[in-house]
Short mmCIF file of C-alpha atoms and ligand atoms in Angstrom, two decimals:
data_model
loop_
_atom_site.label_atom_id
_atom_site.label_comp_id
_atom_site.label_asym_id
_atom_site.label_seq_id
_atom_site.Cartn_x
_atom_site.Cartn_y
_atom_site.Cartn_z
CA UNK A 1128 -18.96 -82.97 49.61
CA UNK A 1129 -17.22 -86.58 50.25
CA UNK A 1130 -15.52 -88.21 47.15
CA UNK A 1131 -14.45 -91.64 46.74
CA UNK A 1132 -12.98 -93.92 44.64
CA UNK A 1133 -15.47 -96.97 44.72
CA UNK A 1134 -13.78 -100.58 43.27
CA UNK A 1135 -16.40 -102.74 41.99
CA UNK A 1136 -14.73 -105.74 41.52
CA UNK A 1137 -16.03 -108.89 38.38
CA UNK A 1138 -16.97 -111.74 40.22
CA UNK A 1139 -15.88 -114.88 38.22
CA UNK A 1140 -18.26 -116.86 36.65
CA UNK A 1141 -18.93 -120.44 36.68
CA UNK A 1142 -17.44 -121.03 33.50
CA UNK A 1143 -13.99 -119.88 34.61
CA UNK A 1144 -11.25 -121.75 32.51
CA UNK A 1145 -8.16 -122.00 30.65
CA UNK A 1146 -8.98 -121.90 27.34
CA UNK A 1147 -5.35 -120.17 25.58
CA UNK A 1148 -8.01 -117.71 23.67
CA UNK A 1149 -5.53 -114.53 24.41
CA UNK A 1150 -2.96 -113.83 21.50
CA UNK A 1151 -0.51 -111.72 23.39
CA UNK A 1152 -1.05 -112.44 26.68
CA UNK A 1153 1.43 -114.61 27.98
CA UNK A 1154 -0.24 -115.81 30.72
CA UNK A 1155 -3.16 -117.03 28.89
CA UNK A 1156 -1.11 -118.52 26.05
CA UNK A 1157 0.50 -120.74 28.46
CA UNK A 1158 -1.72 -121.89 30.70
CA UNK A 1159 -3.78 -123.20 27.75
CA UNK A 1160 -5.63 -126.42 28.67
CA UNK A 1161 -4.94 -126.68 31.98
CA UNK A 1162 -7.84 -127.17 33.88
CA UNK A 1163 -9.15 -124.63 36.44
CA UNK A 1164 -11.15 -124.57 39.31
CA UNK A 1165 -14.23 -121.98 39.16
CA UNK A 1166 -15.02 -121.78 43.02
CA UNK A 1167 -11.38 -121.04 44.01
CA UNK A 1168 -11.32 -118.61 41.37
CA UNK A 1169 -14.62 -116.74 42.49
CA UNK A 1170 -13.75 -117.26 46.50
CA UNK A 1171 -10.35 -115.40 45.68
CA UNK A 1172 -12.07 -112.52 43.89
CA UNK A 1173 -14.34 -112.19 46.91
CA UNK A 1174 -11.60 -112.95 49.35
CA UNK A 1175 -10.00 -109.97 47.86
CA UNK A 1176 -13.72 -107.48 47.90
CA UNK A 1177 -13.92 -108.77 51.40
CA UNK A 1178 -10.63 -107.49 52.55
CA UNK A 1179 -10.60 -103.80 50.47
CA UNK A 1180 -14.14 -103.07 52.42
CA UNK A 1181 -12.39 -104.39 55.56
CA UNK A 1182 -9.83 -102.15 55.53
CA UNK A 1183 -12.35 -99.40 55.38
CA UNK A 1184 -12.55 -98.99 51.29
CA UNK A 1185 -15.65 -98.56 48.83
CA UNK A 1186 -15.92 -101.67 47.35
CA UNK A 1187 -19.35 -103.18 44.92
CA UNK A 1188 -19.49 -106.55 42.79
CA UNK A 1189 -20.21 -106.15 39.28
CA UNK A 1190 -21.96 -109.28 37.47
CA UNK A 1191 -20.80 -112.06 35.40
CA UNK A 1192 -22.02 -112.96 32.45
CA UNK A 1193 -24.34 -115.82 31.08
CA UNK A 1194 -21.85 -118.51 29.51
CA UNK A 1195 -22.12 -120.50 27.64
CA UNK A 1196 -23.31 -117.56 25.19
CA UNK A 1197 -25.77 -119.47 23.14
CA UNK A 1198 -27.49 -116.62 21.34
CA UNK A 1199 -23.16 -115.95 20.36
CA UNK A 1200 -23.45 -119.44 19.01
CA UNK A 1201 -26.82 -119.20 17.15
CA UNK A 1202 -25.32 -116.10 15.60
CA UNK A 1203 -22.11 -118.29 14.54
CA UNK A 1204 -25.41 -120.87 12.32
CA UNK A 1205 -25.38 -123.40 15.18
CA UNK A 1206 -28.89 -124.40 15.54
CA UNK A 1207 -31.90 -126.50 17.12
CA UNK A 1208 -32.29 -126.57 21.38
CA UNK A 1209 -30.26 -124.90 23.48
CA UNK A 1210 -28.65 -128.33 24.14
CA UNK A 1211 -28.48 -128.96 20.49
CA UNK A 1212 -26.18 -125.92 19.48
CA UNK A 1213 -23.96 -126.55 22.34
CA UNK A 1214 -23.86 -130.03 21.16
CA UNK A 1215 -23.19 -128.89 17.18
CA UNK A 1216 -20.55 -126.37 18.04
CA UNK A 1217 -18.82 -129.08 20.47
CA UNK A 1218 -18.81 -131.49 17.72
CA UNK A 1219 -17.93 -128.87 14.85
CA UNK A 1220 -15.90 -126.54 16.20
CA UNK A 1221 -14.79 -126.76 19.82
CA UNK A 1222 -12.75 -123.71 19.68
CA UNK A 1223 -15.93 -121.15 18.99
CA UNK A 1224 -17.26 -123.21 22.03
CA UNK A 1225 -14.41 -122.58 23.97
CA UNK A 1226 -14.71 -118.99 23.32
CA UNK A 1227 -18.63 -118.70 23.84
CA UNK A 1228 -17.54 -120.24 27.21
CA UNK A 1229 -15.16 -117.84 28.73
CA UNK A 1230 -15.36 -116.40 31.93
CA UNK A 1231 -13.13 -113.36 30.69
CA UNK A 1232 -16.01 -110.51 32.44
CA UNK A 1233 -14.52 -110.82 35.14
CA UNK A 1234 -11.77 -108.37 34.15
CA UNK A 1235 -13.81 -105.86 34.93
CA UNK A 1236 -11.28 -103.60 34.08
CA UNK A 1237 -12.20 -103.92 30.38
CA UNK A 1238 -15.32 -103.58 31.00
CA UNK A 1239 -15.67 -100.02 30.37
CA UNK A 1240 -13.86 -96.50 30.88
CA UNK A 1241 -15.55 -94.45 33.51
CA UNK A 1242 -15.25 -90.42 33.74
CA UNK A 1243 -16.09 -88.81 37.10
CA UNK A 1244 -18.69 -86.18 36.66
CA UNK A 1245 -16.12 -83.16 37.92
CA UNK A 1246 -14.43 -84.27 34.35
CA UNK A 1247 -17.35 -84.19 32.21
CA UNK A 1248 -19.16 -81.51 30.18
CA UNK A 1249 -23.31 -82.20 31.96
CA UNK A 1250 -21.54 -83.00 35.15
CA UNK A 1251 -22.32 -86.79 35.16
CA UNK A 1252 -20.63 -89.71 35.34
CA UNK A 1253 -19.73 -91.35 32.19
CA UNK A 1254 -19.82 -94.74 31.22
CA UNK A 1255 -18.63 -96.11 27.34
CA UNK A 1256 -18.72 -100.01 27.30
CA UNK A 1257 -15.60 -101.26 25.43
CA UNK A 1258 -15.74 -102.92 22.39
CA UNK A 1259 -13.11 -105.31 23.25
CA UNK A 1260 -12.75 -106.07 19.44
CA UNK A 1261 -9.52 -107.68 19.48
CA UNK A 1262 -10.53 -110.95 20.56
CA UNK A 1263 -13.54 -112.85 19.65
CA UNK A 1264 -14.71 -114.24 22.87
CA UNK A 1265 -13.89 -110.65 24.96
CA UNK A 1266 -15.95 -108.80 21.75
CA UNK A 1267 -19.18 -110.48 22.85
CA UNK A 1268 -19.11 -109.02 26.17
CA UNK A 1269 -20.40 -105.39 26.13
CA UNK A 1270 -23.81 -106.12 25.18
CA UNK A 1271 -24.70 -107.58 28.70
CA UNK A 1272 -21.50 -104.95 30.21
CA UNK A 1273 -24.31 -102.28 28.98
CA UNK A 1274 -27.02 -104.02 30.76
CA UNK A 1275 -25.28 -104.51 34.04
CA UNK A 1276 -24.02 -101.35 34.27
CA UNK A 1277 -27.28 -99.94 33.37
CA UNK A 1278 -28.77 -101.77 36.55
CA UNK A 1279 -25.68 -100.69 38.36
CA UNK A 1280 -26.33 -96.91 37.44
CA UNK A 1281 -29.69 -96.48 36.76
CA UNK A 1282 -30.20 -92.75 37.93
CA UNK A 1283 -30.14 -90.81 34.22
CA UNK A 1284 -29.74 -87.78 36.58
CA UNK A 1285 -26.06 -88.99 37.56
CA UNK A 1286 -25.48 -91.45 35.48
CA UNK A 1287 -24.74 -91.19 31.78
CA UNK A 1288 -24.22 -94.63 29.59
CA UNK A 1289 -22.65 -95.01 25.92
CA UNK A 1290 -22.41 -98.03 24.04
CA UNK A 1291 -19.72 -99.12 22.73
CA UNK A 1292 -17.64 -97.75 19.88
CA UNK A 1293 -17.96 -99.59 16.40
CA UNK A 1294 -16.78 -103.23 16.29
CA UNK A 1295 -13.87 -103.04 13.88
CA UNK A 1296 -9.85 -102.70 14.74
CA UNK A 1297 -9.89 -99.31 13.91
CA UNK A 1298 -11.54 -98.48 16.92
CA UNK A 1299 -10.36 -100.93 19.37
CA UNK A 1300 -10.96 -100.05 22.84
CA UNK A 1301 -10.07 -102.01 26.15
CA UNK A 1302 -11.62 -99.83 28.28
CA UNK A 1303 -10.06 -98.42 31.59
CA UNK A 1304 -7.36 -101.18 31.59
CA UNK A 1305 -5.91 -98.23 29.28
CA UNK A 1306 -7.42 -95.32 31.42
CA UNK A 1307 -6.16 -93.63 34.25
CA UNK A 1308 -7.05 -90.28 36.35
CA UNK A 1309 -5.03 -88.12 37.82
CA UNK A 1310 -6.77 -85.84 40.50
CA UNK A 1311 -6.43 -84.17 44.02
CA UNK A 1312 -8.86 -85.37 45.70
CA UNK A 1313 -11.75 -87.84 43.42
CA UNK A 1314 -14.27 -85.17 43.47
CA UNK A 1315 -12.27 -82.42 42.03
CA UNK A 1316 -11.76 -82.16 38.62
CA UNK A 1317 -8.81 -83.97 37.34
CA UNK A 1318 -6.67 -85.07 34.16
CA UNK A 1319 -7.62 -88.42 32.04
CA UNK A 1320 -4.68 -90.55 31.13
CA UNK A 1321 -5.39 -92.35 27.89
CA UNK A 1322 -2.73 -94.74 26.70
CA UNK A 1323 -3.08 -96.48 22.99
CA UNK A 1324 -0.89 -98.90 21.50
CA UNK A 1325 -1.36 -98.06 18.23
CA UNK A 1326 -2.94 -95.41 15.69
CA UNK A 1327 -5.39 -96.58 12.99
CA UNK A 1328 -5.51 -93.52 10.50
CA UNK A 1329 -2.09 -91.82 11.68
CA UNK A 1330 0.87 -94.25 10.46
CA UNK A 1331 3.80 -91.89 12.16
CA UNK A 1332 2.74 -94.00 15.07
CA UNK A 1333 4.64 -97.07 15.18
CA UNK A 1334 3.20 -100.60 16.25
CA UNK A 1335 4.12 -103.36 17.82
CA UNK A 1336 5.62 -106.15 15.45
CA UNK A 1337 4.70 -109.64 17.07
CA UNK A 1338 1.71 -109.32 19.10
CA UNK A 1339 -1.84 -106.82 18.46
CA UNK A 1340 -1.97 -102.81 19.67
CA UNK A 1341 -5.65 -103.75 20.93
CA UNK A 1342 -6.09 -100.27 21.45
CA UNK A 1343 -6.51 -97.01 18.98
CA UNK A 1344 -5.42 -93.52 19.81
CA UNK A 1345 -8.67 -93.15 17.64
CA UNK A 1346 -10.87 -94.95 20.37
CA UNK A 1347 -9.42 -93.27 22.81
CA UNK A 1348 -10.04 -89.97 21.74
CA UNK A 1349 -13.62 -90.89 20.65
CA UNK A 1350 -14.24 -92.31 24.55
CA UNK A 1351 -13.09 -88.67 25.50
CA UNK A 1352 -15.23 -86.80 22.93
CA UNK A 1353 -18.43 -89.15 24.10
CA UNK A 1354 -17.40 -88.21 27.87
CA UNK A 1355 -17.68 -84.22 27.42
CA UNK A 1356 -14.14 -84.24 28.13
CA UNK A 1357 -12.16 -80.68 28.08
CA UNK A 1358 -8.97 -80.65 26.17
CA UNK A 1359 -6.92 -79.59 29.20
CA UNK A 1360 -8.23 -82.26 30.75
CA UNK A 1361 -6.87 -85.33 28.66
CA UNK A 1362 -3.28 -86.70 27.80
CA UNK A 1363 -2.90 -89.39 25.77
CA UNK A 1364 0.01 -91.59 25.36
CA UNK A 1365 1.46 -94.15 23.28
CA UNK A 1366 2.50 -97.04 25.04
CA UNK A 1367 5.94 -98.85 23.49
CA UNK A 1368 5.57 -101.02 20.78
CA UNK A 1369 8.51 -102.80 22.05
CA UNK A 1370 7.08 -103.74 25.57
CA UNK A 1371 3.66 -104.89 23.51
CA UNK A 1372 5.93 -107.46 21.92
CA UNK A 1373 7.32 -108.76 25.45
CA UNK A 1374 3.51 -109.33 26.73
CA UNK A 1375 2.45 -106.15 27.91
CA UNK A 1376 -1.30 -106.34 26.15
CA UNK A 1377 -3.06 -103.56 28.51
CA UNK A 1378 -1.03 -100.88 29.91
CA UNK A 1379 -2.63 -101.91 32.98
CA UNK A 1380 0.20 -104.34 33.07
CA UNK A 1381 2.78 -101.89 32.88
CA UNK A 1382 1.94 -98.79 35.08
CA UNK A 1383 -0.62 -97.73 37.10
CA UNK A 1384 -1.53 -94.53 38.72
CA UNK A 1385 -3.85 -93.05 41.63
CA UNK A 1386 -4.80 -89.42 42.91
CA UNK A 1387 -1.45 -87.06 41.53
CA UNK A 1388 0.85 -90.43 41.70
CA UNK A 1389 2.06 -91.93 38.61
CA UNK A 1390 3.94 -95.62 39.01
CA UNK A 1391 4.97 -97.17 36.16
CA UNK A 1392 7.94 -98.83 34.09
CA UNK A 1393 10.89 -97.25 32.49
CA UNK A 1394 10.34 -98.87 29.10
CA UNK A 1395 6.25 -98.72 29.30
CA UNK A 1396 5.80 -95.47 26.86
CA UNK A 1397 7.53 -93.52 24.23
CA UNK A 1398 7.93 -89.98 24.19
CA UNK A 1399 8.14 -90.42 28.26
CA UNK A 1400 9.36 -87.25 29.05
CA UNK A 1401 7.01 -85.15 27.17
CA UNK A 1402 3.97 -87.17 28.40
CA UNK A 1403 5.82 -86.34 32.37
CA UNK A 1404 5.41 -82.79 31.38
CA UNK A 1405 2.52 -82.81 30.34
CA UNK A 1406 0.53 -84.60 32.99
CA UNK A 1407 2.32 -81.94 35.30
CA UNK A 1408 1.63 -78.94 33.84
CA UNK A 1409 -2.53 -80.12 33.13
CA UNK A 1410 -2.75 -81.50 36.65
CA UNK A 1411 -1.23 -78.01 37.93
CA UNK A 1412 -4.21 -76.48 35.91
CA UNK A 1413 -6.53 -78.16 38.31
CA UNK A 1414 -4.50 -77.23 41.25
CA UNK A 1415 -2.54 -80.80 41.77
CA UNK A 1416 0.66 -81.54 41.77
CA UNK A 1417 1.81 -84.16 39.79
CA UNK A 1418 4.56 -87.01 40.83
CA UNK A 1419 5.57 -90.03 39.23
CA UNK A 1420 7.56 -93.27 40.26
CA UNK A 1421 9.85 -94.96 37.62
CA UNK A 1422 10.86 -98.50 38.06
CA UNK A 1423 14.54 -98.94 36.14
CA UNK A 1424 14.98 -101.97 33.82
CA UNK A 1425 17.97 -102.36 36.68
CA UNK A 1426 15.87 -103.31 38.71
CA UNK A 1427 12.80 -104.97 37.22
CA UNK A 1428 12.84 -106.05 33.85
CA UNK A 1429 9.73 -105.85 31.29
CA UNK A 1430 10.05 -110.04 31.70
CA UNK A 1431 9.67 -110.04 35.74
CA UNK A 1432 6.69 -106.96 35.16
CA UNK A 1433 4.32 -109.56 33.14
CA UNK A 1434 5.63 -112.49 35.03
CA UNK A 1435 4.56 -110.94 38.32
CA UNK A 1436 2.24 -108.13 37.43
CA UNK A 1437 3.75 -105.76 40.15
CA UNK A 1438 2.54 -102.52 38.10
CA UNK A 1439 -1.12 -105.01 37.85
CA UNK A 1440 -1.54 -103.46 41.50
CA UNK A 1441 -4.17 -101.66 43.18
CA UNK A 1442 -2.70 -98.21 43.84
CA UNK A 1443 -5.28 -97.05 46.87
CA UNK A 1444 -5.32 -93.80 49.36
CA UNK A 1445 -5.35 -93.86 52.78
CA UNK A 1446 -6.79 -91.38 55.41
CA UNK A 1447 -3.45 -89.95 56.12
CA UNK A 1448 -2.56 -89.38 53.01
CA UNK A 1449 -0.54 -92.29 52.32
CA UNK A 1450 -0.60 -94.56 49.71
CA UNK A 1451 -1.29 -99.11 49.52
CA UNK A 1452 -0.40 -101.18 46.91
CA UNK A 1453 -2.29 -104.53 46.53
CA UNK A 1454 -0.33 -107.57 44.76
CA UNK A 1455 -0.75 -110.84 43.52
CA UNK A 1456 1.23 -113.29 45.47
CA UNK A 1457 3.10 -113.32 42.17
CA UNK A 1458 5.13 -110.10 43.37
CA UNK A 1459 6.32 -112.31 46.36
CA UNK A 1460 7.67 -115.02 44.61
CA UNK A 1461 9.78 -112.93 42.62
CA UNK A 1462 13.11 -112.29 44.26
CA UNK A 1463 14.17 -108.65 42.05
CA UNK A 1464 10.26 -107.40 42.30
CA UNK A 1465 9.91 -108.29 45.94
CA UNK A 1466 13.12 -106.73 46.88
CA UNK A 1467 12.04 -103.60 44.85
CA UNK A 1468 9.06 -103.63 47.09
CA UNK A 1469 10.62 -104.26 50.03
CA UNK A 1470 12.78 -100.63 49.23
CA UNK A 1471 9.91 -99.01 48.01
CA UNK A 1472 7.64 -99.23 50.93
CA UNK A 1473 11.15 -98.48 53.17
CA UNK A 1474 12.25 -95.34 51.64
CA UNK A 1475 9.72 -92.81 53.03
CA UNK A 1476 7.93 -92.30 50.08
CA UNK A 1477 4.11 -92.18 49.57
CA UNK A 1478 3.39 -96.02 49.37
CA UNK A 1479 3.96 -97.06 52.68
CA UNK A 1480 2.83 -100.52 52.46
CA UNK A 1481 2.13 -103.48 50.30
CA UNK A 1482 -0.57 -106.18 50.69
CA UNK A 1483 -0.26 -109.77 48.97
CA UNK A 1484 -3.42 -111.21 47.88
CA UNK A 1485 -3.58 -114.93 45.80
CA UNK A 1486 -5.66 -114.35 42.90
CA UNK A 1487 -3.89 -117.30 40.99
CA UNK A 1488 -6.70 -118.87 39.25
CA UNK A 1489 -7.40 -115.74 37.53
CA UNK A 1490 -3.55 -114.95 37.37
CA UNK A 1491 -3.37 -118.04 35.15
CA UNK A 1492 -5.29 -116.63 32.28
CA UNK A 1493 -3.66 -113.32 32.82
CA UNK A 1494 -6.16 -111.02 35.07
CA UNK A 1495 -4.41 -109.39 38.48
CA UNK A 1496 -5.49 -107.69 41.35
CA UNK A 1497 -6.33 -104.56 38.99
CA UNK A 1498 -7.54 -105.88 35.82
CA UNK A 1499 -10.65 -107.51 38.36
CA UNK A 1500 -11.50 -103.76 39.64
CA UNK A 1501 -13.42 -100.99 37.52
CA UNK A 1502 -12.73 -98.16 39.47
CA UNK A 1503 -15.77 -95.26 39.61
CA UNK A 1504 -14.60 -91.93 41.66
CA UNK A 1505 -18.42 -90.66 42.57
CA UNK A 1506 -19.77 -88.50 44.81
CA UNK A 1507 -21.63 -89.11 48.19
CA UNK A 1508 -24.99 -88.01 46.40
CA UNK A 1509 -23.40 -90.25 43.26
CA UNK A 1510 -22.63 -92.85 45.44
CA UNK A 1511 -26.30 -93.14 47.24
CA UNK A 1512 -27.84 -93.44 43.59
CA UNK A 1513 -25.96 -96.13 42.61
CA UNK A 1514 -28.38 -99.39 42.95
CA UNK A 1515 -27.25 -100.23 46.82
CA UNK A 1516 -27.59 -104.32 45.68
CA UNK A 1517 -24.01 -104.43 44.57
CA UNK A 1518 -22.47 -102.32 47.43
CA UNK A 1519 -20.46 -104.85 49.17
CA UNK A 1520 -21.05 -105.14 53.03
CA UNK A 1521 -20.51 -108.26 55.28
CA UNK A 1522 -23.49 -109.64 54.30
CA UNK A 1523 -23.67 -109.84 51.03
CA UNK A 1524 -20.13 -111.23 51.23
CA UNK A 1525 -21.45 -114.15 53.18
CA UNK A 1526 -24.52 -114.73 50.84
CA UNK A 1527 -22.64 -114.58 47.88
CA UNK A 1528 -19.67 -117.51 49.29
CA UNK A 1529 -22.47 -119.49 50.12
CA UNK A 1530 -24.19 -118.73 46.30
CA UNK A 1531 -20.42 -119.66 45.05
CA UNK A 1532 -20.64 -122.65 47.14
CA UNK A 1533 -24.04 -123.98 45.85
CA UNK A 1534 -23.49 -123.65 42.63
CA UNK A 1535 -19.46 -123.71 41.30
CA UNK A 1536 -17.58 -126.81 40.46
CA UNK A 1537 -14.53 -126.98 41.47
CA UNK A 1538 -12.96 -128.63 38.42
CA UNK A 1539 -13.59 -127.17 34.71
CA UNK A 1540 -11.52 -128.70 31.54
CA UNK A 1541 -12.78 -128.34 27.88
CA UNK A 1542 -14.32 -131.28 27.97
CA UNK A 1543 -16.68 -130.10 30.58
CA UNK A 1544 -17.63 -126.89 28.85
CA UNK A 1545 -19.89 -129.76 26.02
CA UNK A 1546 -21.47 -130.76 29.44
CA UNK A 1547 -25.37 -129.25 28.90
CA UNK A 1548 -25.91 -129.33 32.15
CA UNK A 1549 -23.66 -127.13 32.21
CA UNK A 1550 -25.57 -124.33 30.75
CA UNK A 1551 -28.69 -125.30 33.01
CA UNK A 1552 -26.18 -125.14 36.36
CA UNK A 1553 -24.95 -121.75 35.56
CA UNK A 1554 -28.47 -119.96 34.34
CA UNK A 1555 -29.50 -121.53 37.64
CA UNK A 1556 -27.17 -119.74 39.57
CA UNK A 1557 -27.29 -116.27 36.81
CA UNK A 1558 -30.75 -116.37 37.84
CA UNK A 1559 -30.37 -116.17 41.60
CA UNK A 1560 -27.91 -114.11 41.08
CA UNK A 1561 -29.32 -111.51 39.66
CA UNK A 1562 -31.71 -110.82 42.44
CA UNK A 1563 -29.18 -111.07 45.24
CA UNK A 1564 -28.06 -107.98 43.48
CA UNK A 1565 -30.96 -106.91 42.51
CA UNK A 1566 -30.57 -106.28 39.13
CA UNK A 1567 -33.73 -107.14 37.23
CA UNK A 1568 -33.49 -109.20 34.21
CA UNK A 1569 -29.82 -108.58 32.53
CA UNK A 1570 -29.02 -111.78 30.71
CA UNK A 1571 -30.18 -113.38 27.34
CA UNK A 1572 -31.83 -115.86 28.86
CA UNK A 1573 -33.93 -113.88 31.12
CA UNK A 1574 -35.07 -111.50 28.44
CA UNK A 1575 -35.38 -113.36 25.05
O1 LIG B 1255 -8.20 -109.96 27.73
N1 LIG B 1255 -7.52 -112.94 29.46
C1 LIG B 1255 -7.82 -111.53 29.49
C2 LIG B 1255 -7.08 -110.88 30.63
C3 LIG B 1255 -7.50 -109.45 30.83
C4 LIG B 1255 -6.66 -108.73 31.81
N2 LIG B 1255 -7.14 -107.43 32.00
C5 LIG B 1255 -6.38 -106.33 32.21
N3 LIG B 1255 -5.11 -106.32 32.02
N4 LIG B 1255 -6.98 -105.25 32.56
C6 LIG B 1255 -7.47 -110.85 28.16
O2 LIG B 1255 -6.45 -111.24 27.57
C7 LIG B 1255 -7.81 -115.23 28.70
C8 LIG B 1255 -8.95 -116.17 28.46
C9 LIG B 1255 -8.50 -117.57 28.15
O3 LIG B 1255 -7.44 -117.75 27.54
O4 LIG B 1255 -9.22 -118.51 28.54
C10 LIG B 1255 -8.25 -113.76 28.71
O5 LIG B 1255 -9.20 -113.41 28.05
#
């Protein structure tokens, strides 16, 4: 039977702005204040679906989510109208509005981590919604995650959902941006690359020293107990406390790997050697064959990898065998990473060619070309369960740039996010939304 690896990509929201809320993410930290521009933001996203299923890939749209997140607020004690607690928390305490305001869904990458069903123990596909504990305004996302993804994958025959783990540090969990899978082709079974930052219970592991580990080796392992997972079938790796501390938050920002291919950063984990050997000999197990591509600090320092988020890629297969990276312009404007490209893609190897896409308004707070995919390796029979509203074809491209149109503004600063029309613009455009991709009712405001 057909496999693929289908990349359903967060559509940014209408809320989309700059609002310095990430700790740790330099990105984010510095482009605090500035003011954004929603529509650009969401045009690039789809610019960049548009393309992928252009070039022949499976590509869906996964929702945003309602913002501002009232019901967050009315948890907070904010009270009276709608318009009222948007008002209070404005006037009281604009950074909790600020928060309750981000478009940070759209990294869909954190939305959850998925296991194929040729990894898991009922032979389903396995979703656990992350907890994204670390930071306030990402921890009040996996309630509607669940939601969406439940209208997403509906079919309980194929389709297995788990909420998230519990809500405290101990089990932090960021979802696939910490996730990979290594396979032969994406039906077979394959091996599931967990990489943590830190350990909660086990303090042989060091941490980081400046910025947050958001993720536990305990969450990971509990993702991998929830998915069926078989012990042959899982490495996990700590990720260098060192390269935390230099802005590497995910260790999507650091490495990233695709069918037996492994491309990451010299300084990106410890232990790197034993973690080589093991992905190789578990891979063999399943009848792949394992490679990996190191980037030297010679040539690309930790500081150019999170200024340009070259390992932020999309790492994709090709018919022939071959392999695509996708970029963020980013890449290009770096002389050391470009000319590391430029000798990649040159020297024979298995990535043959790079694309540049310009994702900056979502660059700006952090989020590249592979923290706005969740990737989901299904089957065809997988694939035609999967609610065909958020399959992206040329259509629904064109209906949804003309719903981004309608309904964005193309200027957002804090002061805006007070604004309560605001809130009535974007439950406006939630609402319609939600039955262009025919999702039923997934948002707060549609159900309470
Ligand atoms: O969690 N930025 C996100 C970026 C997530 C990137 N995802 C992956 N690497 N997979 C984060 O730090 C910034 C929001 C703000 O500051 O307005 C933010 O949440």
């Amino acid at each position: 039977m057909k496999s693929y690896e289908v990349n359903f990509d967060g559509l940014v929201g209408p809320t989309h702005n700059y609002g310095g809320l990430s700790y740790g993410n330099v990105a984010s930290q510095s482009n605090s204040q500035q003011s954004s521009n929603p529509k650009e933001a969401a045009l690039q996203g789809l610019a960049k679906m548009k393309a992928l299923m252009d070039m022949g890939f499976q590509q869906g749209v996964l929702a945003p989510q309602e913002r501002p997140d009232v019901a967050a607020l009315r948890r907070l004690g904010f009270g009276g109208t709608d318009a009222e607690v948007i008002e209070r928390a404005a006037k009281e305490a604009m950074p909790l509005l600020v928060a309750s305001c981000s478009a940070s869904s759209m990294w869909v990458a954190n939305a959850a981590t998925v296991s194929p069903s040729a990894d898991t123990a009922d032979g389903r596909v396995h979703f656990t919604a992350a907890n994204l504990n670390c930071k306030y305004h990402r921890s009040i996302e996996h309630p509607t995650t669940s939601r969406v993804l439940g209208a997403m994958f509906a079919d309980h025959k194929h389709f297995a959902h788990h909420a998230a783990l519990p809500a405290v540090a101990q089990f932090g969990d960021e979802g696939a941006a910490n996730h990979t899978r290594f396979c032969r082709e994406y039906g077979e079974a394959g091996v599931e690359f967990f990489v943590f930052g830190r350990s909660a219970f086990d303090t042989r592991y060091p941490a980081p020293q400046k910025y947050p580990a958001r993720q536990t080796l305990e969450a990971s392992q509990a993702v991998a107990r929830l998915h069926g997972l078989k012990d042959d079938g899982v490495v996990y790796a700590q990720q260098n406390p060192s390269v935390i501390d230099q802005g590497v938050f995910h260790n999507d920002v650091i490495a990233v790997g695709n069918g037996e291919v492994l491309f990451y950063h010299e300084d990106a984990f410890l232990e790197t050697e034993q973690m080589l050997a093991e992905l190789q000999s578990k891979l063999a197990k399943v009848g792949g064959k394992f490679q990996s591509i190191c980037v030297p600090r010679s040539a690309v320092t930790v500081e150019d990898a999170v200024r340009s988020y070259l390992f932020n890629s999309q790492l994709l297969s090709r018919a022939d065998g071959s392999m695509l990276l996708i970029v963020p312009e980013e890449c290009r404007g770096n002389e050391r990473v470009w000319q590391y490209l430029q000798s990649l893609t040159s020297s024979g190897g298995l990535i043959r060619e790079v694309k540049v896409f310009d994702l900056k308004q979502s660059m700006q707070n952090g989020g590249g070309p592979a923290c706005l995919r969740l990737r989901v390796a299904l089957n065809e029979t997988e694939l035609a369960a999967v609610n065909p509203g958020v399959i992206m074809t040329a259509p629904l491209y064109g209906t949804l740039t003309e719903w981004v149109n309608k309904h964005y503004r193309d200027r957002m600063t804090e002061n805006d996010l007070a604004d309560p029309q605001l809130l009535l613009e974007c439950r406006t455009a939630l609402d319609e939304l939600t039955q262009i991709l025919k999702l039923g009712a997934v948002y707060p405001f549609q159900i309470n």
